[in-house]
Coordinates of N, CA and C in Angstrom, one line a residue:
M1 N 134.3 116.7 9.4 CA 133.0 116.1 9.8 C 132.5 116.7 11.0
I2 N 131.2 117.1 10.9 CA 130.5 117.7 12.1 C 130.1 116.6 13.1
T3 N 130.4 116.9 14.3 CA 130.0 116.0 15.4 C 129.1 116.8 16.4
L4 N 128.0 116.2 16.9 CA 127.2 116.9 17.8 C 127.1 116.1 19.1
L5 N 127.3 116.7 20.2 CA 127.2 116.1 21.5 C 126.1 116.8 22.4
I6 N 125.3 115.9 23.1 CA 124.3 116.4 24.0 C 124.7 115.9 25.4
N7 N 124.9 116.8 26.3 CA 125.2 116.5 27.7 C 126.4 115.5 27.7
G8 N 127.4 115.8 26.8 CA 128.6 115.0 26.8 C 128.6 113.8 26.0
Q9 N 127.4 113.4 25.4 CA 127.2 112.1 24.7 C 127.1 112.4 23.2
Q10 N 127.9 111.7 22.4 CA 127.8 111.9 20.9 C 126.4 111.4 20.4
R11 N 125.8 112.3 19.6 CA 124.4 111.9 19.1 C 124.5 111.9 17.5
N12 N 124.8 110.7 17.0 CA 124.9 110.6 15.5 C 123.5 110.6 14.9
D13 N 122.5 110.5 15.7 CA 121.1 110.4 15.1 C 120.5 111.8 14.9
I14 N 121.3 112.9 15.3 CA 120.8 114.2 15.1 C 121.5 114.8 13.9
R15 N 120.7 115.4 13.0 CA 121.2 116.0 11.8 C 120.9 117.5 11.8
I16 N 122.0 118.3 11.6 CA 121.8 119.8 11.5 C 121.3 120.1 10.1
M17 N 120.2 120.9 10.1 CA 119.6 121.2 8.8 C 120.1 122.5 8.3
T18 N 119.8 122.7 7.0 CA 120.2 124.0 6.3 C 119.5 125.2 7.0
G19 N 120.2 126.2 7.2 CA 119.7 127.5 7.8 C 120.2 127.7 9.2
G20 N 120.8 126.7 9.8 CA 121.3 127.0 11.2 C 122.5 128.0 11.1
S21 N 122.6 128.8 12.1 CA 123.7 129.8 12.1 C 124.4 129.9 13.4
L22 N 125.7 130.0 13.4 CA 126.5 130.1 14.6 C 127.4 131.4 14.3
S23 N 127.5 132.2 15.4 CA 128.3 133.4 15.1 C 129.1 133.8 16.4
T24 N 130.2 134.4 16.2 CA 131.1 134.9 17.2 C 131.3 136.4 17.0
T25 N 131.0 137.3 18.0 CA 131.1 138.7 17.9 C 132.6 139.1 18.2
E26 N 132.8 140.4 18.0 CA 134.1 141.0 18.3 C 134.5 140.8 19.8
A27 N 133.5 140.6 20.6 CA 133.7 140.4 22.1 C 133.9 138.9 22.4
H28 N 133.9 138.1 21.3 CA 134.1 136.6 21.4 C 132.9 136.0 22.2
V29 N 131.7 136.6 22.1 CA 130.5 136.1 22.6 C 129.7 135.5 21.5
S30 N 129.2 134.3 21.7 CA 128.5 133.6 20.6 C 127.0 133.5 20.9
S31 N 126.3 133.3 19.8 CA 124.9 133.1 19.9 C 124.5 132.2 18.7
S32 N 123.3 131.5 18.9 CA 123.0 130.5 17.8 C 121.5 130.3 17.8
S33 N 121.0 130.1 16.6 CA 119.7 129.5 16.3 C 119.9 128.3 15.4
L34 N 119.3 127.2 15.7 CA 119.7 126.0 14.9 C 118.4 125.2 14.7
T35 N 118.4 124.5 13.5 CA 117.3 123.6 13.3 C 117.9 122.2 13.1
V36 N 117.3 121.2 13.8 CA 117.8 119.9 13.7 C 116.7 118.9 13.4
E37 N 117.1 117.7 12.8 CA 116.2 116.6 12.6 C 116.6 115.4 13.4
I38 N 115.6 114.8 14.1 CA 115.8 113.7 14.9 C 114.8 112.6 14.7
S39 N 115.2 111.4 14.5 CA 114.2 110.3 14.4 C 113.3 110.2 15.6
I40 N 112.0 109.9 15.3 CA 111.1 109.8 16.4 C 111.4 108.6 17.3
A41 N 112.3 107.7 16.9 CA 112.6 106.6 17.7 C 113.7 107.0 18.8
N42 N 114.2 108.1 18.6 CA 115.3 108.6 19.5 C 114.9 109.7 20.5
E43 N 115.6 109.9 21.5 CA 115.3 110.8 22.6 C 115.3 112.3 22.0
P44 N 114.2 113.0 22.2 CA 114.3 114.4 21.7 C 115.1 115.3 22.6
L45 N 115.4 116.5 22.1 CA 116.2 117.5 22.9 C 115.2 118.2 23.8
K46 N 115.8 118.7 24.9 CA 115.1 119.4 25.9 C 115.7 120.7 26.3
E47 N 114.9 121.6 26.9 CA 115.5 122.8 27.4 C 116.5 122.5 28.5
F48 N 117.6 123.3 28.5 CA 118.7 123.1 29.4 C 119.7 122.0 29.1
D49 N 119.4 121.2 28.0 CA 120.4 120.3 27.5 C 121.7 121.1 27.1
Y50 N 122.9 120.5 27.3 CA 124.1 121.2 26.9 C 124.6 120.6 25.6
I51 N 124.7 121.5 24.6 CA 125.0 121.1 23.3 C 126.5 121.5 22.9
E52 N 127.2 120.6 22.3 CA 128.5 121.0 21.8 C 128.6 120.5 20.3
I53 N 129.1 121.4 19.4 CA 129.2 121.2 18.0 C 130.7 121.2 17.6
M54 N 131.2 120.2 17.0 CA 132.6 120.1 16.7 C 132.8 119.8 15.2
D55 N 133.9 120.3 14.7 CA 134.3 120.0 13.3 C 135.6 119.3 13.4
G56 N 135.6 118.0 13.4 CA 136.8 117.2 13.7 C 137.1 117.4 15.2
T57 N 138.3 117.9 15.5 CA 138.7 118.1 16.9 C 138.5 119.6 17.3
T58 N 138.0 120.4 16.4 CA 137.8 121.8 16.7 C 136.4 122.1 17.2
Y59 N 136.2 122.8 18.3 CA 134.9 123.2 18.8 C 134.4 124.4 18.0
I60 N 133.2 124.3 17.4 CA 132.6 125.4 16.7 C 131.7 126.2 17.7
F61 N 131.0 125.5 18.6 CA 130.1 126.2 19.4 C 129.7 125.2 20.6
A62 N 129.5 125.9 21.7 CA 129.0 125.1 22.9 C 128.1 126.0 23.7
G63 N 127.0 125.5 24.2 CA 126.1 126.3 25.0 C 124.9 125.5 25.5
T64 N 124.0 126.2 26.1 CA 122.8 125.6 26.7 C 121.6 125.9 25.9
I65 N 120.8 124.9 25.6 CA 119.5 125.1 24.9 C 118.5 125.8 25.7
L66 N 118.1 127.0 25.2 CA 117.1 127.8 26.0 C 115.7 127.4 25.6
S67 N 115.5 127.1 24.3 CA 114.1 126.7 23.9 C 114.2 125.7 22.8
V68 N 113.1 124.8 22.8 CA 113.0 123.8 21.8 C 111.6 123.9 21.2
K69 N 111.5 124.2 19.9 CA 110.1 124.3 19.3 C 110.1 123.3 18.2
Q70 N 109.1 122.4 18.3 CA 108.9 121.3 17.3 C 108.1 121.9 16.1
Q71 N 108.6 121.7 14.9 CA 107.8 122.1 13.7 C 106.7 121.1 13.5
S72 N 105.5 121.6 13.1 CA 104.4 120.7 12.9 C 104.1 120.5 11.4
F73 N 103.7 119.3 11.0 CA 103.4 119.0 9.6 C 102.0 118.3 9.6
D74 N 101.0 119.0 9.1 CA 99.7 118.4 9.1 C 99.5 117.2 8.1
N75 N 98.8 116.2 8.5 CA 98.5 115.1 7.6 C 99.6 114.4 7.0
I76 N 100.8 114.4 7.6 CA 102.0 113.7 7.1 C 102.5 112.8 8.2
N77 N 102.6 111.5 7.9 CA 103.2 110.6 8.9 C 104.7 110.5 8.7
L78 N 105.4 111.2 9.6 CA 106.8 111.2 9.4 C 107.5 110.3 10.4
T79 N 108.7 109.9 10.0 CA 109.5 109.0 10.9 C 110.6 109.8 11.6
F80 N 110.5 111.2 11.5 CA 111.5 112.0 12.1 C 110.7 113.3 12.6
Q81 N 111.4 114.0 13.5 CA 110.9 115.3 14.1 C 111.9 116.4 13.8
I82 N 111.4 117.6 13.6 CA 112.3 118.7 13.3 C 112.1 119.7 14.4
F83 N 113.2 120.2 15.0 CA 113.1 121.1 16.1 C 113.9 122.4 15.8
D84 N 113.4 123.5 16.2 CA 114.1 124.8 16.1 C 114.6 125.1 17.5
L85 N 115.9 125.3 17.6 CA 116.6 125.5 18.9 C 117.1 126.9 19.0
T86 N 117.0 127.5 20.2 CA 117.6 128.7 20.6 C 118.7 128.3 21.6
I87 N 119.9 128.7 21.4 CA 121.0 128.2 22.2 C 121.8 129.5 22.8
A88 N 122.0 129.4 24.1 CA 122.8 130.5 24.7 C 124.2 130.0 24.9
S89 N 125.2 130.9 24.6 CA 126.6 130.5 24.8 C 126.8 130.5 26.3
N90 N 128.0 130.0 26.7 CA 128.3 130.0 28.1 C 128.4 131.4 28.7
A91 N 128.9 132.3 27.8 CA 129.0 133.7 28.3 C 127.7 134.4 28.6
D92 N 126.6 133.9 28.0 CA 125.3 134.5 28.3 C 124.9 134.3 29.7
F93 N 125.4 133.3 30.4 CA 125.1 133.1 31.8 C 125.5 134.3 32.7
M94 N 126.4 135.0 32.2 CA 126.8 136.2 33.0 C 125.8 137.3 33.0
S95 N 124.8 137.2 32.1 CA 123.7 138.2 32.0 C 122.7 137.9 33.1
T96 N 122.8 136.8 33.8 CA 121.8 136.4 34.8 C 122.3 136.6 36.2
I97 N 123.6 137.0 36.3 CA 124.3 137.1 37.6 C 124.6 138.6 38.0
F98 N 124.3 139.0 39.2 CA 124.6 140.3 39.6 C 126.0 140.3 40.2
A99 N 126.8 141.4 39.9 CA 128.1 141.6 40.5 C 128.0 141.8 42.0
D100 N 127.3 142.8 42.4 CA 127.1 143.1 43.8 C 128.4 143.1 44.6
L101 N 129.4 143.8 44.1 CA 130.7 144.0 44.7 C 131.1 145.5 44.7
G102 N 131.9 145.8 45.6 CA 132.4 147.2 45.7 C 134.0 147.2 45.6
F103 N 134.5 148.2 45.0 CA 136.0 148.3 44.9 C 136.5 149.7 45.3
P104 N 137.6 149.8 46.0 CA 138.0 151.1 46.5 C 138.7 151.9 45.4
E105 N 138.8 153.2 45.7 CA 139.6 154.1 44.8 C 141.0 153.6 44.8
G106 N 141.6 153.6 43.6 CA 143.0 153.1 43.5 C 143.1 151.6 43.1
A107 N 142.0 150.9 43.1 CA 142.1 149.5 42.7 C 142.4 149.4 41.2
S108 N 143.2 148.4 40.9 CA 143.5 148.2 39.5 C 142.5 147.2 38.8
A109 N 142.5 147.2 37.5 CA 141.6 146.3 36.8 C 142.0 144.8 37.2
T110 N 143.2 144.6 37.4 CA 143.6 143.2 37.8 C 143.0 142.9 39.1
Q111 N 143.0 143.8 40.1 CA 142.4 143.6 41.4 C 140.9 143.5 41.3
I112 N 140.3 144.2 40.4 CA 138.8 144.1 40.2 C 138.5 142.8 39.7
L113 N 139.3 142.2 38.8 CA 139.0 140.9 38.2 C 139.3 139.8 39.2
L114 N 140.4 139.9 39.9 CA 140.9 138.7 40.7 C 140.9 139.0 42.2
G115 N 140.5 140.1 42.7 CA 140.5 140.4 44.1 C 141.8 140.9 44.6
N116 N 141.8 141.3 45.9 CA 143.0 141.8 46.5 C 143.2 141.1 47.8
Q117 N 144.0 140.0 47.8 CA 144.1 139.2 49.0 C 145.6 139.0 49.3
P118 N 146.0 138.9 50.6 CA 147.4 138.6 50.9 C 147.9 137.4 50.2
G119 N 149.1 137.5 49.6 CA 149.6 136.4 48.9 C 149.5 136.6 47.4
D120 N 148.6 137.4 46.9 CA 148.5 137.7 45.5 C 149.7 138.6 45.1
D121 N 150.2 138.3 43.9 CA 151.3 139.1 43.4 C 151.0 140.6 43.3
W122 N 149.7 140.9 43.1 CA 149.3 142.3 42.9 C 148.6 142.9 44.2
Y123 N 148.8 142.2 45.3 CA 148.2 142.6 46.6 C 148.7 143.9 47.0
S124 N 147.8 144.8 47.4 CA 148.1 146.1 48.0 C 147.5 146.2 49.4
S125 N 148.3 146.2 50.4 CA 147.8 146.3 51.8 C 147.0 147.6 52.1
S126 N 147.4 148.7 51.3 CA 146.8 150.0 51.6 C 145.3 150.0 51.2
L127 N 144.9 149.0 50.3 CA 143.5 149.0 49.8 C 142.6 148.1 50.7
G128 N 143.3 147.3 51.5 CA 142.5 146.3 52.2 C 142.1 145.1 51.4
S129 N 141.7 144.0 52.0 CA 141.3 142.8 51.2 C 139.9 143.0 50.7
F130 N 139.7 142.5 49.5 CA 138.3 142.4 48.9 C 138.3 141.4 47.8
Y131 N 137.1 140.9 47.6 CA 136.9 139.9 46.5 C 136.9 140.6 45.1
G132 N 137.2 139.8 44.1 CA 137.1 140.3 42.7 C 136.0 139.6 42.0
L133 N 135.8 140.0 40.7 CA 134.7 139.4 39.9 C 134.9 137.9 39.8
N134 N 136.1 137.4 39.9 CA 136.3 136.0 39.9 C 135.5 135.2 40.9
Y135 N 135.2 135.9 42.0 CA 134.4 135.2 43.1 C 133.0 134.9 42.5
R136 N 132.4 135.8 41.8 CA 131.1 135.5 41.2 C 131.1 134.5 40.1
I137 N 132.2 134.5 39.3 CA 132.4 133.6 38.2 C 132.5 132.2 38.7
E138 N 133.4 132.0 39.7 CA 133.6 130.7 40.2 C 132.4 130.1 40.9
Q139 N 131.5 131.0 41.5 CA 130.3 130.5 42.1 C 129.4 129.7 41.1
Q140 N 129.6 130.0 39.8 CA 128.8 129.3 38.8 C 129.5 128.1 38.3
G141 N 130.5 127.6 38.9 CA 131.2 126.4 38.5 C 132.1 126.6 37.3
I142 N 132.5 127.9 37.1 CA 133.3 128.2 35.9 C 134.8 128.5 36.5
T143 N 135.7 127.9 35.8 CA 137.1 128.0 36.2 C 137.7 129.3 35.6
V144 N 138.4 130.1 36.5 CA 139.1 131.2 36.0 C 140.5 130.7 35.5
A145 N 140.6 130.7 34.2 CA 141.8 130.0 33.6 C 142.9 131.0 33.2
Q146 N 142.6 132.0 32.6 CA 143.6 132.9 32.0 C 143.1 134.4 32.1
V147 N 143.8 135.2 32.9 CA 143.5 136.6 33.1 C 144.8 137.4 33.0
D148 N 144.9 138.2 31.9 CA 146.0 139.1 31.8 C 146.1 140.1 32.9
R149 N 147.3 140.7 33.1 CA 147.5 141.7 34.1 C 147.1 143.1 33.5
F150 N 146.3 143.9 34.2 CA 146.0 145.2 33.8 C 146.2 146.2 35.0
D151 N 147.5 146.1 35.5 CA 147.8 146.9 36.7 C 147.8 148.4 36.5
D152 N 147.9 148.9 35.2 CA 147.9 150.3 35.0 C 146.6 150.9 34.8
V153 N 145.5 150.1 34.8 CA 144.1 150.6 34.7 C 143.6 150.8 36.1
I154 N 143.5 152.0 36.6 CA 143.2 152.3 38.0 C 141.9 153.0 38.2
L155 N 141.1 152.6 39.2 CA 139.9 153.3 39.5 C 140.2 154.7 40.1
E156 N 139.6 155.7 39.6 CA 139.8 157.1 40.1 C 139.0 157.4 41.3
Q157 N 137.9 156.6 41.5 CA 137.0 156.8 42.6 C 136.4 155.4 43.0
P158 N 135.9 155.3 44.2 CA 135.3 154.0 44.5 C 134.2 153.6 43.6
S159 N 134.0 152.3 43.4 CA 133.0 151.8 42.4 C 132.2 150.8 43.2
Y160 N 130.9 151.0 43.1 CA 129.9 150.0 43.8 C 129.0 149.5 42.7
L161 N 129.1 148.1 42.5 CA 128.5 147.5 41.4 C 127.2 146.8 41.8
W162 N 126.5 147.4 42.8 CA 125.2 146.7 43.2 C 124.2 146.8 42.1
G163 N 123.6 145.7 41.9 CA 122.5 145.6 40.9 C 122.9 145.6 39.5
Q164 N 124.2 145.5 39.2 CA 124.7 145.5 37.9 C 125.1 144.0 37.5
K165 N 124.6 143.7 36.2 CA 124.9 142.3 35.7 C 126.3 142.1 35.4
M166 N 126.8 140.9 35.7 CA 128.2 140.6 35.4 C 128.5 140.8 33.9
Y167 N 127.6 140.4 33.0 CA 127.8 140.6 31.6 C 128.2 142.0 31.2
D168 N 127.4 143.0 31.8 CA 127.7 144.4 31.5 C 129.0 144.9 32.1
V169 N 129.2 144.4 33.3 CA 130.4 144.8 34.0 C 131.7 144.3 33.3
L170 N 131.7 143.1 32.8 CA 132.8 142.5 32.1 C 133.0 143.2 30.7
N171 N 131.9 143.5 30.1 CA 132.0 144.2 28.8 C 132.6 145.6 29.0
T172 N 132.2 146.3 30.0 CA 132.7 147.7 30.3 C 134.2 147.6 30.6
L173 N 134.5 146.7 31.5 CA 135.9 146.5 31.9 C 136.8 146.1 30.7
A174 N 136.3 145.3 29.8 CA 137.0 144.9 28.6 C 137.3 146.1 27.7
D175 N 136.3 146.9 27.5 CA 136.4 148.1 26.7 C 137.5 149.0 27.3
V176 N 137.5 149.2 28.6 CA 138.5 150.1 29.2 C 139.9 149.5 29.1
C177 N 140.0 148.2 29.2 CA 141.3 147.6 29.2 C 141.8 147.3 27.8
G178 N 141.0 147.4 26.7 CA 141.4 147.0 25.4 C 141.5 145.5 25.4
A179 N 140.5 144.8 26.0 CA 140.6 143.3 26.2 C 139.3 142.7 25.6
Y180 N 139.3 141.4 25.7 CA 138.1 140.6 25.4 C 137.9 139.6 26.5
W181 N 136.7 139.1 26.7 CA 136.5 138.0 27.6 C 135.7 136.9 26.9
V182 N 135.9 135.7 27.4 CA 135.1 134.5 26.8 C 135.0 133.4 27.9
I183 N 134.0 132.7 27.8 CA 133.9 131.4 28.6 C 133.8 130.3 27.6
T184 N 134.8 129.4 27.6 CA 135.0 128.4 26.6 C 134.0 127.3 26.8
Y185 N 134.0 126.3 25.8 CA 133.1 125.2 25.8 C 133.2 124.4 27.1
D186 N 134.4 124.3 27.7 CA 134.6 123.5 28.9 C 134.5 124.4 30.1
R187 N 133.9 125.6 30.0 CA 133.5 126.5 31.1 C 134.8 127.0 31.8
R188 N 135.7 127.5 31.0 CA 136.9 128.2 31.5 C 136.8 129.7 31.1
F189 N 137.0 130.6 32.1 CA 136.9 132.0 31.9 C 138.3 132.6 31.5
M190 N 138.3 133.4 30.4 CA 139.5 134.1 30.0 C 139.2 135.5 29.8
F191 N 140.1 136.4 30.2 CA 140.0 137.8 30.0 C 141.4 138.3 29.6
Q192 N 141.6 138.6 28.3 CA 142.9 138.8 27.7 C 142.9 140.1 26.9
S193 N 144.1 140.6 26.7 CA 144.3 141.8 25.9 C 144.0 141.4 24.4
Q194 N 143.4 142.3 23.7 CA 143.1 142.1 22.3 C 144.4 141.8 21.5
A195 N 145.5 142.4 22.0 CA 146.8 142.3 21.3 C 147.4 140.9 21.6
S196 N 146.9 140.1 22.5 CA 147.6 138.9 22.9 C 147.0 137.7 22.1
T197 N 146.1 137.9 21.2 CA 145.5 136.8 20.5 C 145.3 137.1 19.1
T198 N 145.4 136.1 18.3 CA 145.1 136.2 16.8 C 143.7 135.7 16.5
F199 N 143.0 135.3 17.5 CA 141.6 134.7 17.3 C 140.8 135.8 16.7
A200 N 140.2 135.6 15.5 CA 139.4 136.6 14.8 C 137.9 136.4 15.0
P201 N 137.1 137.5 15.0 CA 135.7 137.3 14.9 C 135.3 136.5 13.7
E202 N 134.3 135.6 13.8 CA 133.9 134.8 12.7 C 132.4 134.6 12.7
S203 N 131.9 134.2 11.5 CA 130.6 133.8 11.4 C 130.5 132.5 10.7
V204 N 129.8 131.5 11.2 CA 129.9 130.2 10.7 C 128.5 129.8 10.3
D205 N 128.3 129.3 9.1 CA 127.0 128.8 8.7 C 127.2 127.3 8.2
K206 N 126.5 126.4 8.8 CA 126.7 125.0 8.5 C 125.4 124.6 7.8
N207 N 125.6 124.2 6.5 CA 124.4 123.8 5.7 C 124.5 122.3 5.5

């Protein structure tokens, strides 16, 4: 049974209509366009509402509504409204954030992701202390939950990521490491080896 939540509240009054599509790419990044029906007696959806779609206890999709367009019907007195939604996945927020960080020659992918600070298992005093990409991710209220070690992937020269979007930086790093990254429905960041998961790309259509 499909359950839809808006801002954490279950909305049994919203019906997903035929034609909505949800998809997950090989990079585990999702996107969606969805059409829903809502009674005019109930609260309509708004831009920046957070939507979660579940099948039983399994999350199908979660993200933020970017646009809400109401379909119009001339000369018809309806008791419901139909809205076309464009929804961004949590990962899409990384396309609005600049990395604006620099990393020294010899830094590993692990240090690029998680920084190089005294007390870290991967800390190297010869490189000096520096922040990792996790710094920018956590600034968005996202928890860094699971990051695999990529100590053997090493920068051959200094890298300065000024003006580069986090989305692009993470995609490039994932390609180099043979990894994928995802931000889950509950805003947890994971960056893992492709070999460490059996999670397969999928395309989901709910009619």
